XYZ file of C-alpha atoms in Angstrom:
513
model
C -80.758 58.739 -41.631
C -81.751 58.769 -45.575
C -83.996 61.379 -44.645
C -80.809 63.651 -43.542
C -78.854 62.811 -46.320
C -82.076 63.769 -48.617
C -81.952 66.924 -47.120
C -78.103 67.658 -47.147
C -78.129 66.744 -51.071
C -80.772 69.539 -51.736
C -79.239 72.079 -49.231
C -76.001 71.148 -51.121
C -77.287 71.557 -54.334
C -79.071 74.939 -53.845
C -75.711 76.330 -52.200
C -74.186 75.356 -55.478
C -77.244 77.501 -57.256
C -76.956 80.401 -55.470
C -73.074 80.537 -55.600
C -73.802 80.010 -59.672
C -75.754 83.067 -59.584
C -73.407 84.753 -57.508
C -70.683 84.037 -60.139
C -72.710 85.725 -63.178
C -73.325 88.832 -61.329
C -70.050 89.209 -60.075
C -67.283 88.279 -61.997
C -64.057 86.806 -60.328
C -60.990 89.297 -60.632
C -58.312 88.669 -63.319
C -56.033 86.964 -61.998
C -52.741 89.292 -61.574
C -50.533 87.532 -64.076
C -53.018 88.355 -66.775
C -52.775 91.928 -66.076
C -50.487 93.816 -68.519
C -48.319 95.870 -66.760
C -44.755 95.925 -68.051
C -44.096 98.108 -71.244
C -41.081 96.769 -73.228
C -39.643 99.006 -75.929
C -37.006 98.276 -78.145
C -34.536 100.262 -80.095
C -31.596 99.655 -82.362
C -28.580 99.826 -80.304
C -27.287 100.473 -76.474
C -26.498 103.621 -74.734
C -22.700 104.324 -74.439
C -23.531 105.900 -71.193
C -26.278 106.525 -68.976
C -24.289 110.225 -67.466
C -26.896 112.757 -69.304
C -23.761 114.770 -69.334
C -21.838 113.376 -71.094
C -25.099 111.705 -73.798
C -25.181 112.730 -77.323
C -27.053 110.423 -78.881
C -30.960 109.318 -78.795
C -30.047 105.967 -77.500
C -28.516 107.689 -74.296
C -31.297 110.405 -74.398
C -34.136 107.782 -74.866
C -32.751 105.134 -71.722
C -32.841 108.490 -69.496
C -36.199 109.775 -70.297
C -37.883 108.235 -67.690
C -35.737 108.613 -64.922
C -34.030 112.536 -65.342
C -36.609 115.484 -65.891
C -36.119 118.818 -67.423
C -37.250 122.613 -65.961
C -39.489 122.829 -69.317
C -40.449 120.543 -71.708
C -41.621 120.606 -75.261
C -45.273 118.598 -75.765
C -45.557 116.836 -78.657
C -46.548 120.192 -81.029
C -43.527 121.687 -80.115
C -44.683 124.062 -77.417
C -43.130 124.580 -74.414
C -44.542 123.343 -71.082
C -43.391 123.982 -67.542
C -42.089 121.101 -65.657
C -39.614 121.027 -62.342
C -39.888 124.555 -62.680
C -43.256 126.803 -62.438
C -42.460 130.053 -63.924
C -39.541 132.514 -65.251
C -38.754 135.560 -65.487
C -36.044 137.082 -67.898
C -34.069 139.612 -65.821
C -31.749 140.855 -68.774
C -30.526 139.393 -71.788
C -28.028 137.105 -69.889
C -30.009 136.546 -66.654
C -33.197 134.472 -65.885
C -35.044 133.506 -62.290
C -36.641 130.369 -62.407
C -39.328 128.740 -60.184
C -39.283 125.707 -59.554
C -42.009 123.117 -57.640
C -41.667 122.423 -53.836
C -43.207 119.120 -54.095
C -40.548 116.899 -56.208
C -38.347 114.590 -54.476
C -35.700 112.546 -56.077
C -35.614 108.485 -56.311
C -33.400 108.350 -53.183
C -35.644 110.373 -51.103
C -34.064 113.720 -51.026
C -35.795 116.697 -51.663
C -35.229 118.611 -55.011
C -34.009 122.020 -54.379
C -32.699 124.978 -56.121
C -29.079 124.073 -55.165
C -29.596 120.600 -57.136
C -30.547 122.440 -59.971
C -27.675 124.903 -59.843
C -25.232 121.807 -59.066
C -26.583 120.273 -62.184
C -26.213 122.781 -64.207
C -22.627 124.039 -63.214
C -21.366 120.246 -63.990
C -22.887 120.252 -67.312
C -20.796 123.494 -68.305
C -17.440 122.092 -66.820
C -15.231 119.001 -68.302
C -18.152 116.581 -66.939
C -19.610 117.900 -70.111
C -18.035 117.908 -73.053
C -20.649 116.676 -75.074
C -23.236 118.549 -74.000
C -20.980 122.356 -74.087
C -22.071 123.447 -77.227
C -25.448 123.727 -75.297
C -24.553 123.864 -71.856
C -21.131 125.168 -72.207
C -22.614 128.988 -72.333
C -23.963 128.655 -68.564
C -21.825 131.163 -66.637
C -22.344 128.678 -63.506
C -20.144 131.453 -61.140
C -22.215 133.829 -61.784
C -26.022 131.356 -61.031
C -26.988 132.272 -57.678
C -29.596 130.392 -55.459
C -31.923 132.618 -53.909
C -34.075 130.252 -52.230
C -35.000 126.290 -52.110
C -36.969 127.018 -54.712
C -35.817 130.173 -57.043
C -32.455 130.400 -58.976
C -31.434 132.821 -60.992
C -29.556 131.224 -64.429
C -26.689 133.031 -65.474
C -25.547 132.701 -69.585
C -21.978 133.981 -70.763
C -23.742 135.981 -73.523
C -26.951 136.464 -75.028
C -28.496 132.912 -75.493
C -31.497 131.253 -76.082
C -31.383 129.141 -73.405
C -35.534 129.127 -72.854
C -35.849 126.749 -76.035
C -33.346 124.625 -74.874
C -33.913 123.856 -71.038
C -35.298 120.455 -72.416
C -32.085 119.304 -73.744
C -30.383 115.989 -72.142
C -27.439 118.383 -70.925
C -30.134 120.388 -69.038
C -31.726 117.758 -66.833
C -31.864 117.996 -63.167
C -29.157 115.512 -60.975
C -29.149 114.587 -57.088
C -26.095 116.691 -56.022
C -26.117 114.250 -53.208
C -25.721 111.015 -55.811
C -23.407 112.720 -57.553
C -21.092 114.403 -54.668
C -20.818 110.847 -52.536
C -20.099 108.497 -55.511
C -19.827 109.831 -59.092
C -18.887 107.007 -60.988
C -21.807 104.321 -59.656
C -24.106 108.186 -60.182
C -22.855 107.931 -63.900
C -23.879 104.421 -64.634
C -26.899 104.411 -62.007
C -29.105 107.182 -62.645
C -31.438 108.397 -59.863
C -33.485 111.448 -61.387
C -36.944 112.664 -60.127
C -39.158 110.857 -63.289
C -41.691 108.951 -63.120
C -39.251 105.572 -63.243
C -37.243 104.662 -61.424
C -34.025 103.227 -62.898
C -33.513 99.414 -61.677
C -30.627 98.136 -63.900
C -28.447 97.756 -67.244
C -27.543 94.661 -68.511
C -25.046 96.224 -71.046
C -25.631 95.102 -74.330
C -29.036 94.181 -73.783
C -31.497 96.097 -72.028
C -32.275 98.716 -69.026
C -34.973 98.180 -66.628
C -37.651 100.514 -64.678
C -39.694 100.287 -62.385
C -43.070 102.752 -61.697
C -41.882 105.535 -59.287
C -44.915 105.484 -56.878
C -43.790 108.846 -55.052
C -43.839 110.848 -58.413
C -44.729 114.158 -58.236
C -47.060 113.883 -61.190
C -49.300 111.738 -62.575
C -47.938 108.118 -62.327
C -47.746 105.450 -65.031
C -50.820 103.537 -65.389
C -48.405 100.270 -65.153
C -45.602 99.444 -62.569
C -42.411 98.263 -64.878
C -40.433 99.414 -68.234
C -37.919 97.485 -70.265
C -35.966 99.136 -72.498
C -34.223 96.368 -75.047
C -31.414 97.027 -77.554
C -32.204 94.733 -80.193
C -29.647 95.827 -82.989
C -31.331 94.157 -86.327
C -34.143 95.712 -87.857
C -35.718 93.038 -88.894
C -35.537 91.469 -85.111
C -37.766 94.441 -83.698
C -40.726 93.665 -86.270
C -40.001 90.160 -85.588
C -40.656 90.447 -81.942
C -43.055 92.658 -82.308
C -45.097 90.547 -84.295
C -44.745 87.948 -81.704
C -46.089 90.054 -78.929
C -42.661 89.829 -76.938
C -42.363 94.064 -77.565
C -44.377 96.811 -77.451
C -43.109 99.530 -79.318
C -39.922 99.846 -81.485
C -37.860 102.120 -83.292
C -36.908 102.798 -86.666
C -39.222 100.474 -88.834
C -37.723 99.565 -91.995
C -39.922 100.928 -94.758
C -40.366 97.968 -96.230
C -42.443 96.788 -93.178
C -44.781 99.929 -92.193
C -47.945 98.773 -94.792
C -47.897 95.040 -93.254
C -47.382 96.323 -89.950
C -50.402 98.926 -90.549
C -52.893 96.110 -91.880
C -52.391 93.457 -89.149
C -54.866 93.000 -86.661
C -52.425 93.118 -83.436
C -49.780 95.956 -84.731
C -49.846 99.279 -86.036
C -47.725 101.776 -87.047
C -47.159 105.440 -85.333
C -45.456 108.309 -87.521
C -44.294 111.457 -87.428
C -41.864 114.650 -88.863
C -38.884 114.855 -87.280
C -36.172 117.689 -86.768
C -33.451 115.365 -88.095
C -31.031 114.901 -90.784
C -28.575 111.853 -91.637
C -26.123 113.234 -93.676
C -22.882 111.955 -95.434
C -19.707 113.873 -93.388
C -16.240 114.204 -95.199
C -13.073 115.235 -92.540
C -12.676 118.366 -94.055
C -9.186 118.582 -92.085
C -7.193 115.935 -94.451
C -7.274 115.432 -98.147
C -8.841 115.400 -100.537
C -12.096 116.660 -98.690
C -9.902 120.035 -97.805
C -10.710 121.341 -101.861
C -13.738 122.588 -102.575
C -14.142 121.100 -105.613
C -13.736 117.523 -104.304
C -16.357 118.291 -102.058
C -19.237 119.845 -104.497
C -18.122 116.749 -106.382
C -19.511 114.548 -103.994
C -22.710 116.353 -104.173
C -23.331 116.000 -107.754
C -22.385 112.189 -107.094
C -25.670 111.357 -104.866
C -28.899 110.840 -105.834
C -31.033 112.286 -102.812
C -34.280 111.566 -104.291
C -33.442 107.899 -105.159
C -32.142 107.324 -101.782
C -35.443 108.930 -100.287
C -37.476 106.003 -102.564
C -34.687 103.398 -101.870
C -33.351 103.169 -98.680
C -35.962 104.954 -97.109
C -39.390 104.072 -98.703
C -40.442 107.639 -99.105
C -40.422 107.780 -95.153
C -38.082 110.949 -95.310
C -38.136 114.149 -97.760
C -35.490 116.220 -99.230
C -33.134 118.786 -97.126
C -30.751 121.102 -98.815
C -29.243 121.227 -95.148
C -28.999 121.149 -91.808
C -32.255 122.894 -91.307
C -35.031 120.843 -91.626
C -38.259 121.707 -93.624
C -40.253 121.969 -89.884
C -38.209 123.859 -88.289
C -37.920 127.682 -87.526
C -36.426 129.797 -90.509
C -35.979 127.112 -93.029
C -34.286 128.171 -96.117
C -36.275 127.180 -99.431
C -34.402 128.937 -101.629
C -32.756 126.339 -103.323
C -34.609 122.766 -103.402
C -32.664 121.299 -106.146
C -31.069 117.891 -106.031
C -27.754 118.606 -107.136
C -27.428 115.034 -108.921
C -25.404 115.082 -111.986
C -22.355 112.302 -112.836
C -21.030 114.058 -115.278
C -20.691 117.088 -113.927
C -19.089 114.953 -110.618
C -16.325 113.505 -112.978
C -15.770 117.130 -113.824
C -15.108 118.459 -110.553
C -13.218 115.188 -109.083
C -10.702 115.684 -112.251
C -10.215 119.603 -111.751
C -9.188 118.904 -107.661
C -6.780 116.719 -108.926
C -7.444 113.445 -106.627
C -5.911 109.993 -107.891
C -8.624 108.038 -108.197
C -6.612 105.177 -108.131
C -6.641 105.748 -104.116
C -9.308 103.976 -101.828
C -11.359 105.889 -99.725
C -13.454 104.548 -96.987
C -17.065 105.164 -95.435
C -17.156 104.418 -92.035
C -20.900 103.584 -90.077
C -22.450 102.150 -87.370
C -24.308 98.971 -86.951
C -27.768 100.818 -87.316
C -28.944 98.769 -90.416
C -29.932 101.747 -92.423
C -27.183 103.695 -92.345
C -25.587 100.338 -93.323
C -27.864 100.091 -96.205
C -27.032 103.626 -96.619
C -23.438 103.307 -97.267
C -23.748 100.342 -99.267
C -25.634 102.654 -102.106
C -23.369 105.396 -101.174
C -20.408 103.374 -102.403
C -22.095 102.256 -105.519
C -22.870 106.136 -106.389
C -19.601 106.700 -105.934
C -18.419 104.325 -107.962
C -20.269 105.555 -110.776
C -18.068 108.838 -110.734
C -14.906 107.025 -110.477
C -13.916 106.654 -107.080
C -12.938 103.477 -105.297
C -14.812 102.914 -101.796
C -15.323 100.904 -99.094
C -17.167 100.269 -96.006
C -16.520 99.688 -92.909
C -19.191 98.767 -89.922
C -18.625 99.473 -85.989
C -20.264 99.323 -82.896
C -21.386 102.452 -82.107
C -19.526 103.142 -78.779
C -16.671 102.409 -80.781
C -17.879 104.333 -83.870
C -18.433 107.351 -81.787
C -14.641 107.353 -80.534
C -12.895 106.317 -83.317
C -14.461 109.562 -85.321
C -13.124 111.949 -82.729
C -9.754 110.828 -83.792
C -10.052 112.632 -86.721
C -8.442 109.605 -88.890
C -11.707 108.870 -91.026
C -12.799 109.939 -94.510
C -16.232 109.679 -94.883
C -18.771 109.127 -92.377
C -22.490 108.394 -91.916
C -24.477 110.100 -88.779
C -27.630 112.289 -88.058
C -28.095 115.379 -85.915
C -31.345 117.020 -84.571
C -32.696 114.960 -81.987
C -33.096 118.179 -79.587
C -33.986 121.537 -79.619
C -36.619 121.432 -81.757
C -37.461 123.792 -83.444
C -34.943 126.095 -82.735
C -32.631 125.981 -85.657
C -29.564 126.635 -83.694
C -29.215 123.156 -82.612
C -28.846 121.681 -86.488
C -26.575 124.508 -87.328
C -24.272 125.291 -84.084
C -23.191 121.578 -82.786
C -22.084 119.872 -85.973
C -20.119 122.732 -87.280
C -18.696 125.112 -85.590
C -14.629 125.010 -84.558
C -15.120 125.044 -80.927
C -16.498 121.520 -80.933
C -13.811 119.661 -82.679
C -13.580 116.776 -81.845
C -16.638 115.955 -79.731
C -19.677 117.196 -81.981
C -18.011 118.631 -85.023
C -16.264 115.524 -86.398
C -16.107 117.235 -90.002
C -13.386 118.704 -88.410
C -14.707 121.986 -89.825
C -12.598 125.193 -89.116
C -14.061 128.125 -90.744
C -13.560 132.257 -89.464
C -16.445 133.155 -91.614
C -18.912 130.446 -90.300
C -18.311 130.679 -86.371
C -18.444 134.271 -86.956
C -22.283 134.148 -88.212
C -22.801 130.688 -85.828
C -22.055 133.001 -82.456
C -23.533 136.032 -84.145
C -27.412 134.411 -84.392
C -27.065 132.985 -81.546
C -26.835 136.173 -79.167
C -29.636 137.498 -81.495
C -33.596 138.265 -80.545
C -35.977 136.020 -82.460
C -36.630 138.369 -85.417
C -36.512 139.179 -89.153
C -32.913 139.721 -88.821
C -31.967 136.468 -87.227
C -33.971 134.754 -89.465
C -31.887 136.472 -92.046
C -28.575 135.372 -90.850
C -30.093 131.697 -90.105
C -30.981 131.326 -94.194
C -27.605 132.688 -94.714
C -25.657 130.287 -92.660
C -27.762 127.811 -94.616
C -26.707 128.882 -98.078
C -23.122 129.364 -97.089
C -23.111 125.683 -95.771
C -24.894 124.548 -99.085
C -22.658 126.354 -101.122
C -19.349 124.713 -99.179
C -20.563 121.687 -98.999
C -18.700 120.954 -95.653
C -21.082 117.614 -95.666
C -23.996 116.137 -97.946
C -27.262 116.158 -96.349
C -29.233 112.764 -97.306
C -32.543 113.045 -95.705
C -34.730 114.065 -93.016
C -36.083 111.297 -91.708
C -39.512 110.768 -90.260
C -39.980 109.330 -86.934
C -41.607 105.613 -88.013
C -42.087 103.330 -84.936
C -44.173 100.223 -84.542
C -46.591 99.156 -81.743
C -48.911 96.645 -80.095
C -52.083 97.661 -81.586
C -52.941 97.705 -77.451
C -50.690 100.378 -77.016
C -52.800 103.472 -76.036
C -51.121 107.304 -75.557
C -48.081 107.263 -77.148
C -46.996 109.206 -79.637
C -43.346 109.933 -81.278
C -41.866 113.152 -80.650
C -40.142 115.465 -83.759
C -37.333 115.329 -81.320
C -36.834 111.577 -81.329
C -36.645 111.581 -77.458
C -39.588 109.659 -76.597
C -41.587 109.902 -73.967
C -43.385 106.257 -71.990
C -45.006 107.092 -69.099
C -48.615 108.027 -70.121
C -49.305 104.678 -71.542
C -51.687 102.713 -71.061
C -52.718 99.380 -72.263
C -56.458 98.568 -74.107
């Protein structure tokens, strides 16, 4: 009996040896909890919608990204890439065939066909898209005509260049079928053909994603995405710090060298096609004279601003046209900054500075910053100001009513870098209220606006580009302030991601160190 137990001790013991051994030469798996495979991103305020027709602004654009695609798309140099669509052809200068890939189905299961495509396209040019018309508006959807499942011809009103912008937000591809059986849960529950597919929106706090395992492309190296709205600045770093984020926009300047040295965060950077700019309604007094205007120019220091608010993370614009972009005017680089010669021009309009005139932003806390030191330069030439703060939902509809004086926004998060986008939208008359809330109405201007855009790429164009340029400068319909760099944080375990100049980011190549 001892002797049995003697020998089932040592057969016990060298089981336990050899499953020792067995251990060091092959690992166990990680366990699946410690596998990263969520990506949370956070930016600095909610989307107002998730309809991509009806989306002008980069927290719309960005929440869509992963779930609507695009027949091109521009890589991150700027260069256009084919991608629900194969190959073009331009028939004439209004008329272009498009190819598009038989393999792409959307998040419901449908097929994508050329009839989705020429669905999506003809709601994006009727009332479903009113902010997206000064782009999509100049599709001539009657006259579109589906050849086959997978060729459409793409009919413009006039000569356009619709090639460089087929990756706008207004452009993307919708399930005719979502939309046709139930439009209003289609507008707030996107179902695209991206490589996400969208789950949910708590309102107010964050949209969630989740790996589309039938994409047509390659697929995200991890299954889920959370998109956060986390309004304060200083909350994103915060949380990033703390490993609860990933990435996140806009990081106050004050932040980038700390976030640079630490160990577990880094910082990703790049130029960007946009400008935040001071708007006046030119529609009401006293920002119908000219002179009042040009005064306000002289009354802001650009460069100070640039070092300020923005920690040299930004560079000087005369205008709309931004220093990367195609046919930049560099004629005339000055900072116009001069108080005296602001108290000069605000006396010759003739405006009682004894009134109160108001700046009106949204909660983003730069621009908040922004219009704090705007009201201070402006006091320095005389003029009584104050600032008020709103939501941006709310901010966005309030300026369409036309009632405000000044304003603080930013423009060029598509098209890039086709100047038309920074120089159409914002000011010509067509798109009062919706885009052009300078309320700008000016013969002269739309003349030269719809003039460069039927144009050929070309030493003429480019000649009527500068010119709209210098006849903006010279008006001074709105102050440009700065174009801003694209500056967003991330885990320093964040692999393959990189800000576009567009500042509509892309997630889904990713991958986790």
């Amino acid at each position: 009996m001892k002797k049995t137990m003697r020998k089932t001790k040592k057969l016990l013991v060298l089981v336990i040896a050899f499953l020792m051994i067995l251990a060091a030469i092959f690992p166990a798996p990680i366990a699946a909890e410690d596998v990263k495979d969520t990506l949370i991103v956070a930016m600095g305020g909610d989307p107002p919608t998730l309809d991509p027709h009806q989306s002008s602004n980069s927290t719309s654009v960005n929440n869509l990204q992963p779930v609507y695609e695009t027949l091109y798309r521009y890589d991150k140099d700027g260069v256009l890439q084919p991608l629900l669509a194969t190959d073009y052809e331009r028939i004439d200068d209004t008329h272009w065939r498009f190819k598009l890939r038989d393999d792409v189905y959307f998040h419901n299961g449908e097929k994508m066909t050329a009839n989705d495509v020429l669905f999506s396209f003809t709601r994006a040019s009727g009332p479903d898209g009113a902010k997206v018309s000064y782009i999509m508006g100049y599709i001539d959807a009657e006259n579109c005509k589906v050849e086959d499942p997978t060729t459409i011809v793409i009919a413009t009103k006039e000569p356009f260049p619709l090639l460089g912008y087929l990756p706008y937000i207004g452009a993307v591809v919708v399930s005719e079928k979502e939309f046709t059986d139930d439009p209003d849960y289609a507008m707030s529950h996107p179902v695209g053909t991206g490589p996400f597919k969208f789950v949910k929106w708590d309102k107010n706090d964050k949209c969630v994603y989740e790996r589309n395992d039938d994409y047509w492309g390659e697929k995200p190296a991890y299954k889920n995405l959370i998109i956060r709205t986390i309004i304060e600045a200083n909350s994103r770093v915060i949380e990033l710090e703390a490993g609860t984020v990933d990435i996140i926009f806009d990081v106050p300047p004050t932040d980038v060298e700390r976030l640079s040295e630490a160990e577990d965060t880094d910082i990703v950077r790049s130029n960007s096609t946009i400008f935040e700019y001071l708007g006046m309604n030119c529609q009401k007094a006293p920002f119908d004279n000219p002179d009042f205007r040009m005064a306000i120019d002289y009354a802001i220091d650009q460069e100070a601003l640039i070092a300020s608010v923005y920690k040299g993370m930004a560079q000087f614009t005369p205008g709309p046209v931004t220093p990367n972009m195609k046919y930049f005017d560099d004629s005339d680089m000055t900072d116009r900054y001069d108080v005296e010669k602001a108290k000069e021009l605000i006396k010759k309009s003739g405006f009682d500075t004894n009134q109160t005139l108001h700046i009106w932003t949204n909660e983003n806390t730069r621009r908040v910053n922004l219009a704090t030191i705007l009201q201070g330069m402006l006091a320095e030439v005389g003029l009584n100001v104050e600032v008020s703060i709103y939501e941006l939902a709310t901010y966005q509809s309030i300026l369409e009513k036309g009632e405000h004086d000044f304003y603080i926004n930013g423009w060029g998060a598509v098209g890039f870098p086709e100047p038309d986008n920074n120089i159409f939208g914002p000011f010509v008359s067509d798109q009062i209220p919706v885009n052009n809330n300078m309320f700008i109405r000016d013969d002269h201007l739309d003349e030269m606006l719809y003039k460069q855009r039927a144009m050929e790429d070309g030493d003429e164009r480019e000649a009527l580009v500068k010119e709209i340029q210098q006849y903006l400068r010279e008006n001074n319909f709105m102050i440009t302030l700065a174009n801003t760099d694209q500056v967003m944080g991330i885990r320093s375990n964040v692999k393959n991601f990189a800000p576009t100049p567009a500042a509509s980011h892309f997630y889904h190549m990713v991958t986790f160190k």
